[in-house]
Amino acid sequence: MAVGKRYFGANEEVDDATYKKSTRVIKNFFRLVDAFVPSDALPFLRWLDLGVFEKEMKKTGYELDALMQEWLEEHKMKRKTLIDGKANNAGKQDWMNVMLSVLDDNPKLSDYYD
């Protein structure tokens, strides 16, 4: 659970549309990571875009970026609503919370990122 999302389990309320969108985008990402792209081996074939990999990679990249942005905004909203974030959420730190804490703790980094 890198971002604190759980899409299965006995007591979980699952939004079906969000679940399908998230799993589709992540599956497409890993499918494209594993795909053999001829232009990687033979660069002069890039202009052909055999198998329309480049177009599909761009589309998946935009979808993955939107999904991550949505998760980031949710985490920022949760952090703002907590009165004492570190005390109340000490046992529930996921990867995204840790990364946001690093940005909060290091003022040099927070100058570069939103």
JSON list of C-alpha atoms in Angstrom, two decimals:
[
{"chain": "A", "resi": 1, "resn": "MET", "atom": "CA", "xyz": [0.00, 0.00, 0.00]},
{"chain": "A", "resi": 2, "resn": "ALA", "atom": "CA", "xyz": [2.15, 2.80, -1.28]},
{"chain": "A", "resi": 3, "resn": "VAL", "atom": "CA", "xyz": [-0.59, 5.42, -1.25]},
{"chain": "A", "resi": 4, "resn": "GLY", "atom": "CA", "xyz": [-2.96, 4.04, 1.38]},
{"chain": "A", "resi": 5, "resn": "LYS", "atom": "CA", "xyz": [-5.50, 2.67, -1.10]},
{"chain": "A", "resi": 6, "resn": "ARG", "atom": "CA", "xyz": [-7.13, -0.68, -0.57]},
{"chain": "A", "resi": 7, "resn": "TYR", "atom": "CA", "xyz": [-9.44, -2.07, -3.22]},
{"chain": "A", "resi": 8, "resn": "PHE", "atom": "CA", "xyz": [-10.26, -5.41, -1.65]},
{"chain": "A", "resi": 9, "resn": "GLY", "atom": "CA", "xyz": [-11.09, -6.82, 1.75]},
{"chain": "A", "resi": 10, "resn": "ALA", "atom": "CA", "xyz": [-14.09, -7.77, 3.84]},
{"chain": "A", "resi": 11, "resn": "ASN", "atom": "CA", "xyz": [-14.79, -4.38, 5.40]},
{"chain": "A", "resi": 12, "resn": "GLU", "atom": "CA", "xyz": [-13.81, -2.12, 2.53]},
{"chain": "A", "resi": 13, "resn": "GLU", "atom": "CA", "xyz": [-16.22, 0.13, 0.69]},
{"chain": "A", "resi": 14, "resn": "VAL", "atom": "CA", "xyz": [-14.96, 0.07, -2.89]},
{"chain": "A", "resi": 15, "resn": "ASP", "atom": "CA", "xyz": [-15.84, 2.66, -5.51]},
{"chain": "A", "resi": 16, "resn": "ASP", "atom": "CA", "xyz": [-16.09, 0.42, -8.56]},
{"chain": "A", "resi": 17, "resn": "ALA", "atom": "CA", "xyz": [-15.26, 3.13, -11.12]},
{"chain": "A", "resi": 18, "resn": "THR", "atom": "CA", "xyz": [-12.15, 4.24, -9.23]},
{"chain": "A", "resi": 19, "resn": "TYR", "atom": "CA", "xyz": [-11.04, 0.64, -8.77]},
{"chain": "A", "resi": 20, "resn": "LYS", "atom": "CA", "xyz": [-11.43, -0.15, -12.47]},
{"chain": "A", "resi": 21, "resn": "LYS", "atom": "CA", "xyz": [-9.67, 3.03, -13.55]},
{"chain": "A", "resi": 22, "resn": "SER", "atom": "CA", "xyz": [-6.75, 2.53, -11.17]},
{"chain": "A", "resi": 23, "resn": "THR", "atom": "CA", "xyz": [-6.21, -1.11, -12.05]},
{"chain": "A", "resi": 24, "resn": "ARG", "atom": "CA", "xyz": [-6.54, -0.44, -15.79]},
{"chain": "A", "resi": 25, "resn": "VAL", "atom": "CA", "xyz": [-3.96, 2.35, -15.73]},
{"chain": "A", "resi": 26, "resn": "ILE", "atom": "CA", "xyz": [-1.50, 0.40, -13.58]},
{"chain": "A", "resi": 27, "resn": "LYS", "atom": "CA", "xyz": [-1.90, -2.78, -15.67]},
{"chain": "A", "resi": 28, "resn": "ASN", "atom": "CA", "xyz": [-1.34, -0.79, -18.87]},
{"chain": "A", "resi": 29, "resn": "PHE", "atom": "CA", "xyz": [1.76, 0.80, -17.37]},
{"chain": "A", "resi": 30, "resn": "PHE", "atom": "CA", "xyz": [3.33, -2.54, -16.44]},
{"chain": "A", "resi": 31, "resn": "ARG", "atom": "CA", "xyz": [2.28, -4.11, -19.75]},
{"chain": "A", "resi": 32, "resn": "LEU", "atom": "CA", "xyz": [4.04, -1.31, -21.63]},
{"chain": "A", "resi": 33, "resn": "VAL", "atom": "CA", "xyz": [7.13, -1.53, -19.42]},
{"chain": "A", "resi": 34, "resn": "ASP", "atom": "CA", "xyz": [7.43, -5.19, -20.39]},
{"chain": "A", "resi": 35, "resn": "ALA", "atom": "CA", "xyz": [6.61, -4.72, -24.08]},
{"chain": "A", "resi": 36, "resn": "PHE", "atom": "CA", "xyz": [9.24, -5.18, -26.75]},
{"chain": "A", "resi": 37, "resn": "VAL", "atom": "CA", "xyz": [9.37, -2.01, -28.82]},
{"chain": "A", "resi": 38, "resn": "PRO", "atom": "CA", "xyz": [11.20, -2.54, -32.12]},
{"chain": "A", "resi": 39, "resn": "SER", "atom": "CA", "xyz": [12.40, 1.07, -32.25]},
{"chain": "A", "resi": 40, "resn": "ASP", "atom": "CA", "xyz": [14.32, 0.52, -29.00]},
{"chain": "A", "resi": 41, "resn": "ALA", "atom": "CA", "xyz": [16.48, -2.06, -30.75]},
{"chain": "A", "resi": 42, "resn": "LEU", "atom": "CA", "xyz": [16.51, -0.39, -34.17]},
{"chain": "A", "resi": 43, "resn": "PRO", "atom": "CA", "xyz": [16.17, 3.39, -33.74]},
{"chain": "A", "resi": 44, "resn": "PHE", "atom": "CA", "xyz": [15.61, 4.05, -37.45]},
{"chain": "A", "resi": 45, "resn": "LEU", "atom": "CA", "xyz": [12.20, 2.30, -37.10]},
{"chain": "A", "resi": 46, "resn": "ARG", "atom": "CA", "xyz": [10.92, 4.93, -34.68]},
{"chain": "A", "resi": 47, "resn": "TRP", "atom": "CA", "xyz": [9.13, 6.89, -37.37]},
{"chain": "A", "resi": 48, "resn": "LEU", "atom": "CA", "xyz": [7.04, 3.82, -38.17]},
{"chain": "A", "resi": 49, "resn": "ASP", "atom": "CA", "xyz": [5.84, 3.37, -34.55]},
{"chain": "A", "resi": 50, "resn": "LEU", "atom": "CA", "xyz": [5.15, -0.31, -35.10]},
{"chain": "A", "resi": 51, "resn": "GLY", "atom": "CA", "xyz": [2.42, -1.43, -32.75]},
{"chain": "A", "resi": 52, "resn": "VAL", "atom": "CA", "xyz": [1.52, 2.20, -31.86]},
{"chain": "A", "resi": 53, "resn": "PHE", "atom": "CA", "xyz": [3.59, 1.93, -28.69]},
{"chain": "A", "resi": 54, "resn": "GLU", "atom": "CA", "xyz": [4.57, 5.59, -28.51]},
{"chain": "A", "resi": 55, "resn": "LYS", "atom": "CA", "xyz": [0.98, 6.82, -28.71]},
{"chain": "A", "resi": 56, "resn": "GLU", "atom": "CA", "xyz": [-0.16, 4.30, -26.11]},
{"chain": "A", "resi": 57, "resn": "MET", "atom": "CA", "xyz": [2.76, 5.14, -23.80]},
{"chain": "A", "resi": 58, "resn": "LYS", "atom": "CA", "xyz": [1.92, 8.85, -23.92]},
{"chain": "A", "resi": 59, "resn": "LYS", "atom": "CA", "xyz": [-1.75, 8.15, -23.20]},
{"chain": "A", "resi": 60, "resn": "THR", "atom": "CA", "xyz": [-0.90, 5.85, -20.29]},
{"chain": "A", "resi": 61, "resn": "GLY", "atom": "CA", "xyz": [1.59, 8.39, -18.97]},
{"chain": "A", "resi": 62, "resn": "TYR", "atom": "CA", "xyz": [-1.06, 11.12, -18.89]},
{"chain": "A", "resi": 63, "resn": "GLU", "atom": "CA", "xyz": [-3.55, 8.77, -17.20]},
{"chain": "A", "resi": 64, "resn": "LEU", "atom": "CA", "xyz": [-0.98, 7.66, -14.62]},
{"chain": "A", "resi": 65, "resn": "ASP", "atom": "CA", "xyz": [-0.03, 11.27, -13.94]},
{"chain": "A", "resi": 66, "resn": "ALA", "atom": "CA", "xyz": [-3.70, 12.18, -13.39]},
{"chain": "A", "resi": 67, "resn": "LEU", "atom": "CA", "xyz": [-4.16, 9.20, -11.06]},
{"chain": "A", "resi": 68, "resn": "MET", "atom": "CA", "xyz": [-1.08, 10.10, -9.00]},
{"chain": "A", "resi": 69, "resn": "GLN", "atom": "CA", "xyz": [-2.17, 13.74, -8.86]},
{"chain": "A", "resi": 70, "resn": "GLU", "atom": "CA", "xyz": [-5.57, 12.65, -7.55]},
{"chain": "A", "resi": 71, "resn": "TRP", "atom": "CA", "xyz": [-3.93, 10.52, -4.85]},
{"chain": "A", "resi": 72, "resn": "LEU", "atom": "CA", "xyz": [-1.58, 13.39, -3.93]},
{"chain": "A", "resi": 73, "resn": "GLU", "atom": "CA", "xyz": [-4.47, 15.85, -3.57]},
{"chain": "A", "resi": 74, "resn": "GLU", "atom": "CA", "xyz": [-6.34, 13.34, -1.36]},
{"chain": "A", "resi": 75, "resn": "HIS", "atom": "CA", "xyz": [-3.29, 13.01, 0.90]},
{"chain": "A", "resi": 76, "resn": "LYS", "atom": "CA", "xyz": [-2.83, 16.76, 1.12]},
{"chain": "A", "resi": 77, "resn": "MET", "atom": "CA", "xyz": [-6.50, 17.21, 2.07]},
{"chain": "A", "resi": 78, "resn": "LYS", "atom": "CA", "xyz": [-6.24, 14.49, 4.74]},
{"chain": "A", "resi": 79, "resn": "ARG", "atom": "CA", "xyz": [-3.13, 16.15, 6.18]},
{"chain": "A", "resi": 80, "resn": "LYS", "atom": "CA", "xyz": [-4.90, 19.51, 6.35]},
{"chain": "A", "resi": 81, "resn": "THR", "atom": "CA", "xyz": [-7.96, 18.05, 8.11]},
{"chain": "A", "resi": 82, "resn": "LEU", "atom": "CA", "xyz": [-5.92, 16.33, 10.81]},
{"chain": "A", "resi": 83, "resn": "ILE", "atom": "CA", "xyz": [-5.38, 18.59, 13.82]},
{"chain": "A", "resi": 84, "resn": "ASP", "atom": "CA", "xyz": [-2.26, 16.80, 14.97]},
{"chain": "A", "resi": 85, "resn": "GLY", "atom": "CA", "xyz": [-1.19, 14.81, 11.90]},
{"chain": "A", "resi": 86, "resn": "LYS", "atom": "CA", "xyz": [1.85, 13.07, 13.34]},
{"chain": "A", "resi": 87, "resn": "ALA", "atom": "CA", "xyz": [0.18, 12.00, 16.59]},
{"chain": "A", "resi": 88, "resn": "ASN", "atom": "CA", "xyz": [-3.07, 10.77, 15.03]},
{"chain": "A", "resi": 89, "resn": "ASN", "atom": "CA", "xyz": [-1.52, 9.18, 11.97]},
{"chain": "A", "resi": 90, "resn": "ALA", "atom": "CA", "xyz": [1.71, 7.76, 13.44]},
{"chain": "A", "resi": 91, "resn": "GLY", "atom": "CA", "xyz": [0.86, 4.10, 12.75]},
{"chain": "A", "resi": 92, "resn": "LYS", "atom": "CA", "xyz": [-0.67, 4.73, 9.34]},
{"chain": "A", "resi": 93, "resn": "GLN", "atom": "CA", "xyz": [2.25, 6.19, 7.42]},
{"chain": "A", "resi": 94, "resn": "ASP", "atom": "CA", "xyz": [2.31, 5.12, 3.80]},
{"chain": "A", "resi": 95, "resn": "TRP", "atom": "CA", "xyz": [4.85, 6.01, 1.14]},
{"chain": "A", "resi": 96, "resn": "MET", "atom": "CA", "xyz": [3.08, 9.18, 0.02]},
{"chain": "A", "resi": 97, "resn": "ASN", "atom": "CA", "xyz": [2.74, 10.47, 3.60]},
{"chain": "A", "resi": 98, "resn": "VAL", "atom": "CA", "xyz": [6.44, 9.86, 4.18]},
{"chain": "A", "resi": 99, "resn": "MET", "atom": "CA", "xyz": [7.35, 11.76, 1.00]},
{"chain": "A", "resi": 100, "resn": "LEU", "atom": "CA", "xyz": [5.11, 14.69, 2.00]},
{"chain": "A", "resi": 101, "resn": "SER", "atom": "CA", "xyz": [6.74, 14.69, 5.45]},
{"chain": "A", "resi": 102, "resn": "VAL", "atom": "CA", "xyz": [10.19, 14.84, 3.84]},
{"chain": "A", "resi": 103, "resn": "LEU", "atom": "CA", "xyz": [9.09, 17.90, 1.86]},
{"chain": "A", "resi": 104, "resn": "ASP", "atom": "CA", "xyz": [7.72, 19.51, 5.03]},
{"chain": "A", "resi": 105, "resn": "ASP", "atom": "CA", "xyz": [10.91, 18.81, 6.98]},
{"chain": "A", "resi": 106, "resn": "ASN", "atom": "CA", "xyz": [13.33, 20.03, 4.32]},
{"chain": "A", "resi": 107, "resn": "PRO", "atom": "CA", "xyz": [12.73, 23.66, 3.30]},
{"chain": "A", "resi": 108, "resn": "LYS", "atom": "CA", "xyz": [15.20, 23.47, 0.41]},
{"chain": "A", "resi": 109, "resn": "LEU", "atom": "CA", "xyz": [13.16, 20.75, -1.28]},
{"chain": "A", "resi": 110, "resn": "SER", "atom": "CA", "xyz": [9.84, 22.47, -0.69]},
{"chain": "A", "resi": 111, "resn": "ASP", "atom": "CA", "xyz": [11.10, 25.48, -2.70]},
{"chain": "A", "resi": 112, "resn": "TYR", "atom": "CA", "xyz": [11.29, 23.29, -5.79]},
{"chain": "A", "resi": 113, "resn": "TYR", "atom": "CA", "xyz": [8.07, 21.32, -5.43]},
{"chain": "A", "resi": 114, "resn": "ASP", "atom": "CA", "xyz": [4.44, 22.24, -4.87]}
]
